[in-house]
Amino acid sequence: MKIVIINYGAGNIQSIKFAIKRLGYDAILTDDVAEIKSADKVIFPGVGEASSAMSKLRESGLDTLVPNLKQPVLGICLGMQLMCNSSEEGKTKGLGIFDVNVVKFTKDVKVPQIGWNEISSLKSTLFSSIPEKSHIYMVHSFYAPVCEETIAVSGYGVNYSAALQKDNFYGTQFHPEKSSKIGEQILENFLSI
């Protein structure tokens, strides 16, 4: 199986590579269009700021490639947020895969949200054999509200989308690569789709 991690200068690549390795696979880190198109599975990571991440995607032409991929694609954290219509962070236009706009947590909660949180209302094969109210690891100041494409919910002052899915596109607000056994199972589920 050919697994590609899209390289567009976003952080957190190594921990994803190690998590894939622990599952017995190798992942290629690349921004090469042909390599990405020929992958069986694509991981679209992200740690950082939305507007600068989007300009890096535009510079490399990946902003037009990603929404047209036909194989399973997993956006993680900022990767998932960039797959939405827009983000309040830097007033950024996103890739428009998920029909929802990313907004900032209110001042009623401490931001960023950092640490372990529960996920519930689990739908999709991404969560096969994952129990309701499992704990996953979050680090974020912005979130996608609950919408039609929500496949997992978490709460922090407000209920929000912990994961999204539309067709072959999946997104997790949390970091499966940092979420222990539950996260490993979610990655394994993604690789078996």
mmCIF file of N, CA and C in Angstrom, residues 110-172:
data_model
loop_
_atom_site.group_PDB
_atom_site.id
_atom_site.type_symbol
_atom_site.label_atom_id
_atom_site.label_comp_id
_atom_site.label_asym_id
_atom_site.label_seq_id
_atom_site.Cartn_x
_atom_site.Cartn_y
_atom_site.Cartn_z
ATOM 1 N N LYS A 110 -10.562 28.722 27.782
ATOM 2 C CA LYS A 110 -9.137 28.996 27.608
ATOM 3 C C LYS A 110 -8.698 28.429 26.255
ATOM 4 N N VAL A 111 -8.049 29.267 25.446
ATOM 5 C CA VAL A 111 -7.548 28.777 24.153
ATOM 6 C C VAL A 111 -6.026 28.921 24.109
ATOM 7 N N PRO A 112 -5.345 28.003 23.432
ATOM 8 C CA PRO A 112 -5.930 26.851 22.749
ATOM 9 C C PRO A 112 -6.426 25.788 23.718
ATOM 10 N N GLN A 113 -7.351 24.945 23.222
ATOM 11 C CA GLN A 113 -7.710 23.753 23.978
ATOM 12 C C GLN A 113 -6.555 22.781 23.784
ATOM 13 N N ILE A 114 -5.936 22.383 24.880
ATOM 14 C CA ILE A 114 -4.817 21.441 24.799
ATOM 15 C C ILE A 114 -5.100 20.301 25.751
ATOM 16 N N GLY A 115 -5.012 19.073 25.253
ATOM 17 C CA GLY A 115 -5.143 17.923 26.134
ATOM 18 C C GLY A 115 -6.153 16.912 25.631
ATOM 19 N N TRP A 116 -6.510 16.014 26.534
ATOM 20 C CA TRP A 116 -7.373 14.884 26.190
ATOM 21 C C TRP A 116 -8.829 15.282 26.293
ATOM 22 N N ASN A 117 -9.624 14.820 25.335
ATOM 23 C CA ASN A 117 -11.044 15.136 25.317
ATOM 24 C C ASN A 117 -11.801 13.913 24.812
ATOM 25 N N GLU A 118 -13.093 13.874 25.129
ATOM 26 C CA GLU A 118 -13.938 12.741 24.694
ATOM 27 C C GLU A 118 -14.505 12.982 23.312
ATOM 28 N N ILE A 119 -14.694 11.886 22.566
ATOM 29 C CA ILE A 119 -15.450 11.967 21.315
ATOM 30 C C ILE A 119 -16.691 11.090 21.452
ATOM 31 N N SER A 120 -17.775 11.539 20.840
ATOM 32 C CA SER A 120 -19.027 10.777 20.909
ATOM 33 C C SER A 120 -19.806 10.958 19.611
ATOM 34 N N SER A 121 -21.004 10.350 19.543
ATOM 35 C CA SER A 121 -21.833 10.359 18.325
ATOM 36 C C SER A 121 -21.019 9.885 17.126
ATOM 37 N N LEU A 122 -20.293 8.783 17.331
ATOM 38 C CA LEU A 122 -19.370 8.281 16.310
ATOM 39 C C LEU A 122 -20.124 7.616 15.165
ATOM 40 N N LYS A 123 -19.819 8.035 13.942
ATOM 41 C CA LYS A 123 -20.388 7.435 12.730
ATOM 42 C C LYS A 123 -19.207 7.153 11.809
ATOM 43 N N SER A 124 -19.382 6.341 10.790
ATOM 44 C CA SER A 124 -18.383 6.094 9.753
ATOM 45 C C SER A 124 -17.448 4.954 10.139
ATOM 46 N N THR A 125 -16.944 4.289 9.104
ATOM 47 C CA THR A 125 -15.986 3.190 9.297
ATOM 48 C C THR A 125 -14.686 3.688 9.915
ATOM 49 N N LEU A 126 -14.442 5.000 9.885
ATOM 50 C CA LEU A 126 -13.245 5.548 10.531
ATOM 51 C C LEU A 126 -13.225 5.189 12.023
ATOM 52 N N PHE A 127 -14.422 5.009 12.597
ATOM 53 C CA PHE A 127 -14.514 4.726 14.036
ATOM 54 C C PHE A 127 -14.922 3.284 14.337
ATOM 55 N N SER A 128 -14.696 2.372 13.390
ATOM 56 C CA SER A 128 -14.982 0.943 13.646
ATOM 57 C C SER A 128 -14.240 0.506 14.901
ATOM 58 N N SER A 129 -14.962 -0.185 15.785
ATOM 59 C CA SER A 129 -14.458 -0.706 17.061
ATOM 60 C C SER A 129 -13.873 0.360 18.005
ATOM 61 N N ILE A 130 -14.250 1.615 17.820
ATOM 62 C CA ILE A 130 -13.877 2.682 18.767
ATOM 63 C C ILE A 130 -15.084 2.929 19.669
ATOM 64 N N PRO A 131 -14.913 2.763 20.985
ATOM 65 C CA PRO A 131 -16.062 2.979 21.884
ATOM 66 C C PRO A 131 -16.450 4.459 21.991
ATOM 67 N N GLU A 132 -17.746 4.696 22.161
ATOM 68 C CA GLU A 132 -18.226 6.054 22.456
ATOM 69 C C GLU A 132 -17.478 6.580 23.680
ATOM 70 N N LYS A 133 -17.258 7.882 23.712
ATOM 71 C CA LYS A 133 -16.596 8.568 24.831
ATOM 72 C C LYS A 133 -15.143 8.152 24.996
ATOM 73 N N SER A 134 -14.521 7.699 23.895
ATOM 74 C CA SER A 134 -13.075 7.451 23.917
ATOM 75 C C SER A 134 -12.355 8.792 24.028
ATOM 76 N N HIS A 135 -11.148 8.760 24.579
ATOM 77 C CA HIS A 135 -10.370 9.990 24.744
ATOM 78 C C HIS A 135 -9.328 10.111 23.636
ATOM 79 N N ILE A 136 -9.233 11.318 23.076
ATOM 80 C CA ILE A 136 -8.272 11.615 22.028
ATOM 81 C C ILE A 136 -7.564 12.923 22.394
ATOM 82 N N TYR A 137 -6.448 13.212 21.685
ATOM 83 C CA TYR A 137 -5.618 14.363 22.029
ATOM 84 C C TYR A 137 -5.887 15.540 21.092
ATOM 85 N N MET A 138 -6.179 16.690 21.686
ATOM 86 C CA MET A 138 -6.536 17.915 20.949
ATOM 87 C C MET A 138 -5.547 19.042 21.239
ATOM 88 N N VAL A 139 -5.264 19.864 20.230
ATOM 89 C CA VAL A 139 -4.547 21.132 20.405
ATOM 90 C C VAL A 139 -5.110 22.081 19.356
ATOM 91 N N HIS A 140 -6.008 22.982 19.729
ATOM 92 C CA HIS A 140 -6.577 23.893 18.728
ATOM 93 C C HIS A 140 -7.300 25.066 19.372
ATOM 94 N N SER A 141 -7.380 26.170 18.616
ATOM 95 C CA SER A 141 -8.077 27.382 19.052
ATOM 96 C C SER A 141 -9.314 27.644 18.206
ATOM 97 N N PHE A 142 -9.407 26.942 17.073
ATOM 98 C CA PHE A 142 -10.514 27.110 16.130
ATOM 99 C C PHE A 142 -11.206 25.765 15.963
ATOM 100 N N TYR A 143 -12.465 25.784 15.547
ATOM 101 C CA TYR A 143 -13.208 24.521 15.407
ATOM 102 C C TYR A 143 -14.239 24.628 14.290
ATOM 103 N N ALA A 144 -14.639 23.465 13.790
ATOM 104 C CA ALA A 144 -15.731 23.389 12.813
ATOM 105 C C ALA A 144 -17.007 23.073 13.591
ATOM 106 N N PRO A 145 -18.045 23.904 13.493
ATOM 107 C CA PRO A 145 -19.300 23.601 14.179
ATOM 108 C C PRO A 145 -19.886 22.264 13.693
ATOM 109 N N VAL A 146 -20.774 21.698 14.494
ATOM 110 C CA VAL A 146 -21.453 20.463 14.103
ATOM 111 C C VAL A 146 -22.266 20.759 12.839
ATOM 112 N N CYS A 147 -22.178 19.860 11.854
ATOM 113 C CA CYS A 147 -22.845 20.071 10.564
ATOM 114 C C CYS A 147 -23.253 18.707 9.992
ATOM 115 N N GLU A 148 -23.785 18.699 8.793
ATOM 116 C CA GLU A 148 -24.246 17.449 8.173
ATOM 117 C C GLU A 148 -23.123 16.444 7.994
ATOM 118 N N GLU A 149 -21.890 16.924 7.828
ATOM 119 C CA GLU A 149 -20.756 16.041 7.556
ATOM 120 C C GLU A 149 -20.027 15.598 8.827
ATOM 121 N N THR A 150 -20.556 15.975 10.009
ATOM 122 C CA THR A 150 -19.940 15.599 11.284
ATOM 123 C C THR A 150 -20.079 14.094 11.513
ATOM 124 N N ILE A 151 -18.951 13.428 11.828
ATOM 125 C CA ILE A 151 -18.989 11.988 12.135
ATOM 126 C C ILE A 151 -18.503 11.696 13.558
ATOM 127 N N ALA A 152 -18.117 12.743 14.300
ATOM 128 C CA ALA A 152 -17.775 12.609 15.724
ATOM 129 C C ALA A 152 -17.872 14.003 16.340
ATOM 130 N N VAL A 153 -18.313 14.030 17.591
ATOM 131 C CA VAL A 153 -18.533 15.302 18.280
ATOM 132 C C VAL A 153 -17.666 15.338 19.532
ATOM 133 N N SER A 154 -17.164 16.537 19.858
ATOM 134 C CA SER A 154 -16.464 16.758 21.110
ATOM 135 C C SER A 154 -17.005 18.056 21.687
ATOM 136 N N GLY A 155 -16.708 18.322 22.938
ATOM 137 C CA GLY A 155 -17.230 19.530 23.559
ATOM 138 C C GLY A 155 -16.157 20.297 24.292
ATOM 139 N N TYR A 156 -16.193 21.620 24.151
ATOM 140 C CA TYR A 156 -15.290 22.503 24.889
ATOM 141 C C TYR A 156 -15.981 23.859 24.910
ATOM 142 N N GLY A 157 -16.851 24.043 25.888
ATOM 143 C CA GLY A 157 -17.680 25.257 25.914
ATOM 144 C C GLY A 157 -18.858 25.145 24.957
ATOM 145 N N VAL A 158 -18.663 24.451 23.867
ATOM 146 C CA VAL A 158 -19.690 24.237 22.842
ATOM 147 C C VAL A 158 -19.404 22.876 22.208
ATOM 148 N N ASN A 159 -20.438 22.200 21.720
ATOM 149 C CA ASN A 159 -20.191 20.969 20.967
ATOM 150 C C ASN A 159 -19.704 21.334 19.575
ATOM 151 N N TYR A 160 -18.698 20.607 19.084
ATOM 152 C CA TYR A 160 -18.143 20.901 17.764
ATOM 153 C C TYR A 160 -17.763 19.601 17.064
ATOM 154 N N SER A 161 -17.401 19.711 15.787
ATOM 155 C CA SER A 161 -17.029 18.538 14.997
ATOM 156 C C SER A 161 -15.625 18.068 15.375
ATOM 157 N N ALA A 162 -15.543 16.884 15.964
ATOM 158 C CA ALA A 162 -14.236 16.283 16.235
ATOM 159 C C ALA A 162 -13.740 15.567 14.985
ATOM 160 N N ALA A 163 -14.679 15.209 14.085
ATOM 161 C CA ALA A 163 -14.311 14.581 12.814
ATOM 162 C C ALA A 163 -15.397 14.850 11.784
ATOM 163 N N LEU A 164 -14.973 14.898 10.524
ATOM 164 C CA LEU A 164 -15.872 15.159 9.399
ATOM 165 C C LEU A 164 -15.636 14.115 8.309
ATOM 166 N N GLN A 165 -16.660 13.850 7.512
ATOM 167 C CA GLN A 165 -16.476 12.993 6.347
ATOM 168 C C GLN A 165 -17.404 13.416 5.221
ATOM 169 N N LYS A 166 -16.863 13.435 4.020
ATOM 170 C CA LYS A 166 -17.671 13.617 2.810
ATOM 171 C C LYS A 166 -17.019 12.773 1.725
ATOM 172 N N ASP A 167 -17.759 11.803 1.220
ATOM 173 C CA ASP A 167 -17.244 10.906 0.175
ATOM 174 C C ASP A 167 -15.924 10.268 0.638
ATOM 175 N N ASN A 168 -14.846 10.464 -0.132
ATOM 176 C CA ASN A 168 -13.551 9.854 0.198
ATOM 177 C C ASN A 168 -12.699 10.730 1.114
ATOM 178 N N PHE A 169 -13.269 11.842 1.592
ATOM 179 C CA PHE A 169 -12.521 12.772 2.440
ATOM 180 C C PHE A 169 -12.921 12.626 3.904
ATOM 181 N N TYR A 170 -11.918 12.494 4.762
ATOM 182 C CA TYR A 170 -12.105 12.362 6.203
ATOM 183 C C TYR A 170 -11.268 13.440 6.868
ATOM 184 N N GLY A 171 -11.727 13.919 8.006
ATOM 185 C CA GLY A 171 -10.931 14.892 8.744
ATOM 186 C C GLY A 171 -11.098 14.674 10.230
ATOM 187 N N THR A 172 -10.000 14.801 10.976
ATOM 188 C CA THR A 172 -10.091 14.743 12.441
ATOM 189 C C THR A 172 -9.510 16.030 13.003
#
